[in-house]
PDB file of C-alpha atoms and ligand atoms in Angstrom:
ATOM      1  CA  UNK A   1      85.771 105.276 109.510  1.00 37.00           C
ATOM      2  CA  UNK A   2      87.350 103.295 112.322  1.00 40.00           C
ATOM      3  CA  UNK A   3      90.015 105.436 113.990  1.00 42.00           C
ATOM      4  CA  UNK A   4      92.848 103.581 115.657  1.00 46.00           C
ATOM      5  CA  UNK A   5      95.128 105.627 117.829  1.00 75.00           C
ATOM      6  CA  UNK A   6      98.343 104.023 116.736  1.00 92.00           C
ATOM      7  CA  UNK A   7      98.496 102.965 113.125  1.00 96.00           C
ATOM      8  CA  UNK A   8     102.144 103.848 112.704  1.00 97.00           C
ATOM      9  CA  UNK A   9     104.862 103.682 110.089  1.00 98.00           C
ATOM     10  CA  UNK A  10     108.506 103.697 111.185  1.00 98.00           C
ATOM     11  CA  UNK A  11     110.609 105.262 108.457  1.00 98.00           C
ATOM     12  CA  UNK A  12     114.376 105.703 108.304  1.00 98.00           C
ATOM     13  CA  UNK A  13     117.561 104.504 106.669  1.00 98.00           C
ATOM     14  CA  UNK A  14     118.716 100.894 107.015  1.00 97.00           C
ATOM     15  CA  UNK A  15     120.287 100.522 110.442  1.00 97.00           C
ATOM     16  CA  UNK A  16     118.565 103.586 111.932  1.00 98.00           C
ATOM     17  CA  UNK A  17     117.105 101.479 114.747  1.00 98.00           C
ATOM     18  CA  UNK A  18     113.547 101.028 113.450  1.00 98.00           C
ATOM     19  CA  UNK A  19     113.305  97.388 114.502  1.00 97.00           C
ATOM     20  CA  UNK A  20     114.923  98.036 117.874  1.00 97.00           C
ATOM     21  CA  UNK A  21     112.619 100.903 118.819  1.00 97.00           C
ATOM     22  CA  UNK A  22     109.572  99.166 117.349  1.00 97.00           C
ATOM     23  CA  UNK A  23     110.172  96.111 119.565  1.00 94.00           C
ATOM     24  CA  UNK A  24     110.367  98.322 122.656  1.00 94.00           C
ATOM     25  CA  UNK A  25     107.244 100.257 121.683  1.00 93.00           C
ATOM     26  CA  UNK A  26     105.097  97.203 120.878  1.00 93.00           C
ATOM     27  CA  UNK A  27     105.891  95.772 124.281  1.00 91.00           C
ATOM     28  CA  UNK A  28     104.247  98.804 125.836  1.00 90.00           C
ATOM     29  CA  UNK A  29     101.411  99.327 123.386  1.00 90.00           C
ATOM     30  CA  UNK A  30     100.526  95.688 122.745  1.00 90.00           C
ATOM     31  CA  UNK A  31     100.162  96.211 118.990  1.00 94.00           C
ATOM     32  CA  UNK A  32     101.864  94.007 116.375  1.00 97.00           C
ATOM     33  CA  UNK A  33     105.261  94.880 114.919  1.00 97.00           C
ATOM     34  CA  UNK A  34     105.060  94.288 111.187  1.00 98.00           C
ATOM     35  CA  UNK A  35     108.537  94.195 109.693  1.00 97.00           C
ATOM     36  CA  UNK A  36     108.486  93.362 105.992  1.00 98.00           C
ATOM     37  CA  UNK A  37     112.216  92.573 106.204  1.00 97.00           C
ATOM     38  CA  UNK A  38     111.572  90.008 108.980  1.00 95.00           C
ATOM     39  CA  UNK A  39     108.627  88.527 107.069  1.00 97.00           C
ATOM     40  CA  UNK A  40     110.698  88.155 103.903  1.00 97.00           C
ATOM     41  CA  UNK A  41     113.676  86.703 105.812  1.00 95.00           C
ATOM     42  CA  UNK A  42     111.319  84.159 107.430  1.00 94.00           C
ATOM     43  CA  UNK A  43     110.053  83.203 103.979  1.00 97.00           C
ATOM     44  CA  UNK A  44     113.634  82.737 102.778  1.00 96.00           C
ATOM     45  CA  UNK A  45     114.679  80.638 105.737  1.00 93.00           C
ATOM     46  CA  UNK A  46     111.630  78.378 105.575  1.00 95.00           C
ATOM     47  CA  UNK A  47     112.012  78.068 101.789  1.00 97.00           C
ATOM     48  CA  UNK A  48     108.508  79.105 100.717  1.00 97.00           C
ATOM     49  CA  UNK A  49     107.762  80.064  97.087  1.00 97.00           C
ATOM     50  CA  UNK A  50     107.971  83.706  98.081  1.00 97.00           C
ATOM     51  CA  UNK A  51     111.257  83.076  99.876  1.00 98.00           C
ATOM     52  CA  UNK A  52     112.802  81.383  96.849  1.00 98.00           C
ATOM     53  CA  UNK A  53     111.743  84.284  94.649  1.00 97.00           C
ATOM     54  CA  UNK A  54     113.250  87.007  96.826  1.00 98.00           C
ATOM     55  CA  UNK A  55     116.405  85.406  98.256  1.00 97.00           C
ATOM     56  CA  UNK A  56     118.962  86.653  95.745  1.00 97.00           C
ATOM     57  CA  UNK A  57     117.385  90.101  95.432  1.00 97.00           C
ATOM     58  CA  UNK A  58     117.539  90.567  99.199  1.00 97.00           C
ATOM     59  CA  UNK A  59     121.107  89.336  99.493  1.00 95.00           C
ATOM     60  CA  UNK A  60     122.214  91.822  96.848  1.00 95.00           C
ATOM     61  CA  UNK A  61     120.596  94.678  98.788  1.00 95.00           C
ATOM     62  CA  UNK A  62     118.024  95.523  96.113  1.00 97.00           C
ATOM     63  CA  UNK A  63     114.333  96.048  96.766  1.00 98.00           C
ATOM     64  CA  UNK A  64     111.863  93.213  96.253  1.00 98.00           C
ATOM     65  CA  UNK A  65     109.104  93.992  93.715  1.00 98.00           C
ATOM     66  CA  UNK A  66     106.208  96.220  94.770  1.00 98.00           C
ATOM     67  CA  UNK A  67     103.676  93.580  93.653  1.00 98.00           C
ATOM     68  CA  UNK A  68     104.999  90.928  96.043  1.00 97.00           C
ATOM     69  CA  UNK A  69     104.992  93.433  98.904  1.00 98.00           C
ATOM     70  CA  UNK A  70     101.443  94.529  98.137  1.00 98.00           C
ATOM     71  CA  UNK A  71      99.979  91.084  98.774  1.00 96.00           C
ATOM     72  CA  UNK A  72     102.200  90.453 101.786  1.00 97.00           C
ATOM     73  CA  UNK A  73     101.244  93.720 103.500  1.00 98.00           C
ATOM     74  CA  UNK A  74      97.573  93.557 102.602  1.00 98.00           C
ATOM     75  CA  UNK A  75      97.245  90.040 104.019  1.00 98.00           C
ATOM     76  CA  UNK A  76      99.061  91.021 107.195  1.00 98.00           C
ATOM     77  CA  UNK A  77      97.078  94.211 107.818  1.00 98.00           C
ATOM     78  CA  UNK A  78      93.860  92.243 107.309  1.00 97.00           C
ATOM     79  CA  UNK A  79      94.585  90.099 110.372  1.00 97.00           C
ATOM     80  CA  UNK A  80      92.503  90.654 113.471  1.00 95.00           C
ATOM     81  CA  UNK A  81      95.385  91.766 115.688  1.00 95.00           C
ATOM     82  CA  UNK A  82      95.845  94.911 113.571  1.00 95.00           C
ATOM     83  CA  UNK A  83      92.516  96.254 114.792  1.00 92.00           C
ATOM     84  CA  UNK A  84      94.331  97.472 117.919  1.00 90.00           C
ATOM     85  CA  UNK A  85      96.851  99.310 115.783  1.00 94.00           C
ATOM     86  CA  UNK A  86     100.230  98.344 114.352  1.00 97.00           C
ATOM     87  CA  UNK A  87     103.740  99.459 113.621  1.00 97.00           C
ATOM     88  CA  UNK A  88     104.820  99.025 110.009  1.00 98.00           C
ATOM     89  CA  UNK A  89     108.613  98.795 109.806  1.00 98.00           C
ATOM     90  CA  UNK A  90     110.323  98.728 106.415  1.00 98.00           C
ATOM     91  CA  UNK A  91     107.197  99.452 104.368  1.00 98.00           C
ATOM     92  CA  UNK A  92     106.596 101.593 102.361  1.00 98.00           C
ATOM     93  CA  UNK A  93     110.018 101.849 100.710  1.00 98.00           C
ATOM     94  CA  UNK A  94     109.175 104.037  97.696  1.00 98.00           C
ATOM     95  CA  UNK A  95     106.422 106.368  96.503  1.00 98.00           C
ATOM     96  CA  UNK A  96     104.669 103.586  94.587  1.00 98.00           C
ATOM     97  CA  UNK A  97     104.439 101.513  97.797  1.00 98.00           C
ATOM     98  CA  UNK A  98     103.200 104.550  99.733  1.00 98.00           C
ATOM     99  CA  UNK A  99     100.364 104.924  97.236  1.00 98.00           C
ATOM    100  CA  UNK A 100      99.673 101.198  97.424  1.00 98.00           C
ATOM    101  CA  UNK A 101      99.510 101.461 101.207  1.00 98.00           C
ATOM    102  CA  UNK A 102      97.003 104.318 100.927  1.00 98.00           C
ATOM    103  CA  UNK A 103      94.872 102.008  98.815  1.00 98.00           C
ATOM    104  CA  UNK A 104      95.257  99.032 101.189  1.00 98.00           C
ATOM    105  CA  UNK A 105      94.339 101.112 104.218  1.00 97.00           C
ATOM    106  CA  UNK A 106      91.388 102.612 102.405  1.00 97.00           C
ATOM    107  CA  UNK A 107      90.103  99.173 101.502  1.00 97.00           C
ATOM    108  CA  UNK A 108      90.579  97.913 105.051  1.00 96.00           C
ATOM    109  CA  UNK A 109      89.019 101.051 106.506  1.00 94.00           C
ATOM    110  CA  UNK A 110      92.145 101.944 108.453  1.00 94.00           C
ATOM    111  CA  UNK A 111      93.546 105.405 109.012  1.00 94.00           C
ATOM    112  CA  UNK A 112      97.216 106.275 109.333  1.00 96.00           C
ATOM    113  CA  UNK A 113      98.025 107.955 112.637  1.00 95.00           C
ATOM    114  CA  UNK A 114     101.586 109.120 111.968  1.00 96.00           C
ATOM    115  CA  UNK A 115     104.876 108.342 110.324  1.00 98.00           C
ATOM    116  CA  UNK A 116     107.749 108.298 112.792  1.00 98.00           C
ATOM    117  CA  UNK A 117     110.912 109.247 110.926  1.00 98.00           C
ATOM    118  CA  UNK A 118     114.111 108.134 112.662  1.00 98.00           C
ATOM    119  CA  UNK A 119     116.628 110.704 111.542  1.00 98.00           C
ATOM    120  CA  UNK A 120     120.281 109.669 111.788  1.00 97.00           C
ATOM    121  CA  UNK A 121     123.410 110.355 109.737  1.00 97.00           C
ATOM    122  CA  UNK A 122     124.828 108.007 107.113  1.00 95.00           C
ATOM    123  CA  UNK A 123     128.027 107.707 109.131  1.00 95.00           C
ATOM    124  CA  UNK A 124     126.118 106.529 112.200  1.00 97.00           C
ATOM    125  CA  UNK A 125     123.952 104.006 110.327  1.00 97.00           C
ATOM    126  CA  UNK A 126     126.968 102.476 108.610  1.00 95.00           C
ATOM    127  CA  UNK A 127     128.570 102.055 112.024  1.00 96.00           C
ATOM    128  CA  UNK A 128     125.388 100.550 113.508  1.00 97.00           C
ATOM    129  CA  UNK A 129     124.835  98.158 110.609  1.00 97.00           C
ATOM    130  CA  UNK A 130     128.404  96.913 110.391  1.00 96.00           C
ATOM    131  CA  UNK A 131     128.200  95.941 114.056  1.00 97.00           C
ATOM    132  CA  UNK A 132     124.717  94.411 113.809  1.00 97.00           C
ATOM    133  CA  UNK A 133     124.518  90.695 114.596  1.00 97.00           C
ATOM    134  CA  UNK A 134     121.351  88.622 114.598  1.00 96.00           C
ATOM    135  CA  UNK A 135     120.200  85.312 115.965  1.00 96.00           C
ATOM    136  CA  UNK A 136     119.406  83.070 112.973  1.00 92.00           C
ATOM    137  CA  UNK A 137     116.945  81.114 115.128  1.00 91.00           C
ATOM    138  CA  UNK A 138     114.790  83.795 116.817  1.00 91.00           C
ATOM    139  CA  UNK A 139     115.830  86.905 114.805  1.00 91.00           C
ATOM    140  CA  UNK A 140     116.746  88.879 117.910  1.00 94.00           C
ATOM    141  CA  UNK A 141     119.027  91.781 116.998  1.00 96.00           C
ATOM    142  CA  UNK A 142     122.247  92.705 118.797  1.00 97.00           C
ATOM    143  CA  UNK A 143     125.082  95.123 118.290  1.00 97.00           C
ATOM    144  CA  UNK A 144     128.747  94.416 118.991  1.00 96.00           C
ATOM    145  CA  UNK A 145     129.142  97.926 120.405  1.00 96.00           C
ATOM    146  CA  UNK A 146     125.808  99.213 121.666  1.00 96.00           C
ATOM    147  CA  UNK A 147     123.756  96.091 122.467  1.00 95.00           C
ATOM    148  CA  UNK A 148     126.099  93.232 123.210  1.00 96.00           C
ATOM    149  CA  UNK A 149     124.895  89.719 123.962  1.00 97.00           C
ATOM    150  CA  UNK A 150     125.632  88.520 127.495  1.00 97.00           C
ATOM    151  CA  UNK A 151     127.705  85.571 126.341  1.00 94.00           C
ATOM    152  CA  UNK A 152     130.169  86.855 123.773  1.00 88.00           C
ATOM    153  CA  UNK A 153     128.663  85.773 120.432  1.00 93.00           C
ATOM    154  CA  UNK A 154     125.639  83.715 121.525  1.00 97.00           C
ATOM    155  CA  UNK A 155     121.968  84.705 121.624  1.00 98.00           C
ATOM    156  CA  UNK A 156     120.779  85.512 125.180  1.00 97.00           C
ATOM    157  CA  UNK A 157     117.513  83.656 124.566  1.00 97.00           C
ATOM    158  CA  UNK A 158     118.584  80.391 122.989  1.00 97.00           C
ATOM    159  CA  UNK A 159     122.415  80.237 122.953  1.00 97.00           C
ATOM    160  CA  UNK A 160     122.482  80.084 119.136  1.00 97.00           C
ATOM    161  CA  UNK A 161     125.690  81.522 117.602  1.00 98.00           C
ATOM    162  CA  UNK A 162     124.945  84.978 116.202  1.00 98.00           C
ATOM    163  CA  UNK A 163     125.538  85.748 112.536  1.00 97.00           C
ATOM    164  CA  UNK A 164     125.953  88.802 110.341  1.00 96.00           C
ATOM    165  CA  UNK A 165     123.150  89.282 107.795  1.00 95.00           C
ATOM    166  CA  UNK A 166     124.419  88.703 104.243  1.00 93.00           C
ATOM    167  CA  UNK A 167     123.202  92.185 103.248  1.00 95.00           C
ATOM    168  CA  UNK A 168     124.984  93.791 106.222  1.00 96.00           C
ATOM    169  CA  UNK A 169     128.401  93.136 104.677  1.00 94.00           C
ATOM    170  CA  UNK A 170     130.197  96.401 103.809  1.00 90.00           C
ATOM    171  CA  UNK A 171     129.822  96.309  99.977  1.00 89.00           C
ATOM    172  CA  UNK A 172     126.064  95.798 100.228  1.00 94.00           C
ATOM    173  CA  UNK A 173     125.494  98.326 103.006  1.00 94.00           C
ATOM    174  CA  UNK A 174     126.680 101.179 100.806  1.00 93.00           C
ATOM    175  CA  UNK A 175     124.397 100.107  97.988  1.00 95.00           C
ATOM    176  CA  UNK A 176     121.415  99.821 100.346  1.00 96.00           C
ATOM    177  CA  UNK A 177     122.029 103.308 101.657  1.00 96.00           C
ATOM    178  CA  UNK A 178     122.132 104.619  98.098  1.00 96.00           C
ATOM    179  CA  UNK A 179     118.824 102.896  97.317  1.00 97.00           C
ATOM    180  CA  UNK A 180     117.381 104.366 100.492  1.00 98.00           C
ATOM    181  CA  UNK A 181     118.478 107.879  99.453  1.00 98.00           C
ATOM    182  CA  UNK A 182     117.046 107.524  95.979  1.00 98.00           C
ATOM    183  CA  UNK A 183     113.833 105.641  96.602  1.00 98.00           C
ATOM    184  CA  UNK A 184     112.837 105.837 100.272  1.00 98.00           C
ATOM    185  CA  UNK A 185     114.014 109.260 101.443  1.00 98.00           C
ATOM    186  CA  UNK A 186     111.480 111.025  99.157  1.00 98.00           C
ATOM    187  CA  UNK A 187     108.761 109.584 101.405  1.00 98.00           C
ATOM    188  CA  UNK A 188     109.706 112.126 104.067  1.00 98.00           C
ATOM    189  CA  UNK A 189     108.440 114.829 101.720  1.00 98.00           C
ATOM    190  CA  UNK A 190     105.437 112.708 100.689  1.00 98.00           C
ATOM    191  CA  UNK A 191     104.209 112.428 104.260  1.00 98.00           C
ATOM    192  CA  UNK A 192     105.326 115.918 105.237  1.00 98.00           C
ATOM    193  CA  UNK A 193     103.051 117.320 102.563  1.00 98.00           C
ATOM    194  CA  UNK A 194     100.221 115.489 104.270  1.00 97.00           C
ATOM    195  CA  UNK A 195     101.249 116.684 107.718  1.00 97.00           C
ATOM    196  CA  UNK A 196     101.739 113.123 108.870  1.00 97.00           C
ATOM    197  CA  UNK A 197     105.442 113.001 109.613  1.00 98.00           C
ATOM    198  CA  UNK A 198     107.107 113.306 113.000  1.00 98.00           C
ATOM    199  CA  UNK A 199     110.897 113.580 112.875  1.00 98.00           C
ATOM    200  CA  UNK A 200     112.818 112.044 115.770  1.00 98.00           C
ATOM    201  CA  UNK A 201     116.494 112.637 116.456  1.00 98.00           C
ATOM    202  CA  UNK A 202     117.636 109.012 116.460  1.00 98.00           C
ATOM    203  CA  UNK A 203     121.336 109.698 116.943  1.00 98.00           C
ATOM    204  CA  UNK A 204     121.327 109.040 120.706  1.00 98.00           C
ATOM    205  CA  UNK A 205     121.434 105.808 122.689  1.00 97.00           C
ATOM    206  CA  UNK A 206     118.659 103.232 122.379  1.00 97.00           C
ATOM    207  CA  UNK A 207     117.247 104.392 125.736  1.00 97.00           C
ATOM    208  CA  UNK A 208     117.264 108.006 124.618  1.00 98.00           C
ATOM    209  CA  UNK A 209     115.563 107.287 121.291  1.00 98.00           C
ATOM    210  CA  UNK A 210     112.978 105.060 123.030  1.00 97.00           C
ATOM    211  CA  UNK A 211     112.216 107.887 125.443  1.00 97.00           C
ATOM    212  CA  UNK A 212     111.712 110.458 122.687  1.00 98.00           C
ATOM    213  CA  UNK A 213     109.431 108.066 120.781  1.00 97.00           C
ATOM    214  CA  UNK A 214     107.389 107.160 123.883  1.00 95.00           C
ATOM    215  CA  UNK A 215     106.927 110.834 124.740  1.00 95.00           C
ATOM    216  CA  UNK A 216     105.928 111.624 121.183  1.00 95.00           C
ATOM    217  CA  UNK A 217     103.331 108.842 121.153  1.00 93.00           C
ATOM    218  CA  UNK A 218     102.008 110.003 124.501  1.00 90.00           C
ATOM    219  CA  UNK A 219     101.403 113.459 123.018  1.00 89.00           C
ATOM    220  CA  UNK A 220      99.428 111.910 120.163  1.00 86.00           C
ATOM    221  CA  UNK A 221      96.848 110.488 122.542  1.00 78.00           C
TER     222      UNK A 221
HETATM  223  P1  ADP B 301     116.858  97.400 106.995  1.00 56.99           P
HETATM  224  O1  ADP B 301     117.573  96.795 108.151  1.00 56.99           O
HETATM  225  O2  ADP B 301     117.718  97.927 105.926  1.00 56.99           O
HETATM  226  O3  ADP B 301     115.818  98.375 107.389  1.00 56.99           O
HETATM  227  P2  ADP B 301     114.923  95.387 106.201  1.00 56.99           P
HETATM  228  O4  ADP B 301     115.052  94.268 107.147  1.00 56.99           O
HETATM  229  O5  ADP B 301     113.774  96.305 106.330  1.00 56.99           O
HETATM  230  O6  ADP B 301     116.284  96.169 106.189  1.00 56.99           O
HETATM  231  O7  ADP B 301     114.926  94.846 104.700  1.00 56.99           O
HETATM  232  C1  ADP B 301     115.879  93.914 104.238  1.00 56.99           C
HETATM  233  C2  ADP B 301     115.646  93.659 102.754  1.00 56.99           C
HETATM  234  O8  ADP B 301     114.334  93.103 102.558  1.00 56.99           O
HETATM  235  C3  ADP B 301     115.665  94.897 101.864  1.00 56.99           C
HETATM  236  O9  ADP B 301     116.967  95.272 101.466  1.00 56.99           O
HETATM  237  C4  ADP B 301     114.820  94.416 100.682  1.00 56.99           C
HETATM  238  O10 ADP B 301     115.536  93.523  99.836  1.00 56.99           O
HETATM  239  C5  ADP B 301     113.731  93.609 101.373  1.00 56.99           C
HETATM  240  N1  ADP B 301     112.576  94.449 101.746  1.00 56.99           N
HETATM  241  C6  ADP B 301     112.077  94.659 102.991  1.00 56.99           C
HETATM  242  N2  ADP B 301     111.018  95.474 102.949  1.00 56.99           N
HETATM  243  C7  ADP B 301     110.821  95.782 101.643  1.00 56.99           C
HETATM  244  C8  ADP B 301     109.901  96.602 100.943  1.00 56.99           C
HETATM  245  N3  ADP B 301     108.954  97.289 101.590  1.00 56.99           N
HETATM  246  N4  ADP B 301     110.019  96.689  99.591  1.00 56.99           N
HETATM  247  C9  ADP B 301     110.962  96.018  98.926  1.00 56.99           C
HETATM  248  N5  ADP B 301     111.880  95.243  99.518  1.00 56.99           N
HETATM  249  C10 ADP B 301     111.818  95.124 100.871  1.00 56.99           C
HETATM  250  P1  ADP B 302     116.786  98.986 111.352  1.00 56.99           P
HETATM  251  O1  ADP B 302     115.619  98.134 111.757  1.00 56.99           O
HETATM  252  O2  ADP B 302     116.402 100.430 111.173  1.00 56.99           O
HETATM  253  O3  ADP B 302     117.540  98.453 110.178  1.00 56.99           O
HETATM  254  P2  ADP B 302     118.016  97.980 113.820  1.00 56.99           P
HETATM  255  O4  ADP B 302     116.970  98.217 114.830  1.00 56.99           O
HETATM  256  O5  ADP B 302     118.247  96.599 113.355  1.00 56.99           O
HETATM  257  O6  ADP B 302     117.801  98.982 112.564  1.00 56.99           O
HETATM  258  O7  ADP B 302     119.387  98.587 114.382  1.00 56.99           O
HETATM  259  C1  ADP B 302     120.592  98.530 113.623  1.00 56.99           C
HETATM  260  C2  ADP B 302     121.747  98.161 114.561  1.00 56.99           C
HETATM  261  O8  ADP B 302     122.029  99.257 115.429  1.00 56.99           O
HETATM  262  C3  ADP B 302     121.468  96.976 115.480  1.00 56.99           C
HETATM  263  O9  ADP B 302     122.693  96.285 115.685  1.00 56.99           O
HETATM  264  C4  ADP B 302     120.983  97.626 116.788  1.00 56.99           C
HETATM  265  O10 ADP B 302     121.327  96.807 117.906  1.00 56.99           O
HETATM  266  C5  ADP B 302     121.784  98.918 116.802  1.00 56.99           C
HETATM  267  N1  ADP B 302     121.059 100.081 117.337  1.00 56.99           N
HETATM  268  C6  ADP B 302     119.745 100.349 117.240  1.00 56.99           C
HETATM  269  N2  ADP B 302     119.448 101.555 117.797  1.00 56.99           N
HETATM  270  C7  ADP B 302     120.639 102.056 118.251  1.00 56.99           C
HETATM  271  C8  ADP B 302     121.012 103.277 118.936  1.00 56.99           C
HETATM  272  N3  ADP B 302     120.109 104.218 119.243  1.00 56.99           N
HETATM  273  N4  ADP B 302     122.322 103.447 119.224  1.00 56.99           N
HETATM  274  C9  ADP B 302     123.241 102.506 118.898  1.00 56.99           C
HETATM  275  N5  ADP B 302     122.961 101.352 118.275  1.00 56.99           N
HETATM  276  C10 ADP B 302     121.662 101.117 117.943  1.00 56.99           C
END
């Protein structure tokens, strides 16, 4: 069995900071950041068959079907760059997907290193999400309070006006958190039973959370 040091899952409620921390970590580790949310949003914005199928489900804050995710994740993890390791962000989202991932990794001869669980209160994630703004062109993520763009409401990289994700509007955020509690939160127990979960206090600043995650990964070496 090939043993990669860092075959990681980032788990946590919507708005916990998974994407933000993952981007900082991949810069250091040089492994790909695999965000199923980003992949699906790309499919929607380029208007592929997959994108057309999932658009309305995503906008309403519901989960896309496990079958569609299975193929998407299996194809992505089969790519050469994943041999160095990877960070999976946003997958798995329920126990069925966790079992599917076990199967995918088995078939690809990959072994899970750890699940990094970003633990943060509902109150804090609602605050983070309602202030999240994204660049529709390059997908870079900002926050009106904690990670402001340099020029008011424009992306630092390409000057595109930032937007709020459709599913980040207040009515949908509450529903997404409820779905997280029902479907995704049980994965903490799933991976805890297998001794694979590492819980991180993600309530601090981005720098603080990055530091805790970097130190944790260092200890895994
Ligand atoms: P968040 O910021 O809440 O972590 P993501 O960007 O991960 O959101 O996901 C946005 C949306 O994309 C989800 O609400 C869901 O509709 C869809 N999605 C992403 N990953 C999955 C998945 N693993 N299973 C089902 N749906 C998913
Ligand atoms: P997720 O991928 O878990 O949905 P994001 O990484 O997109 O979460 O972060 C959600 C929002 O909160 C973004 O606007 C991001 O800039 C901001 N954010 C991320 N981490 C922190 C943090 N530790 N403190 C304050 N704001 C944060």
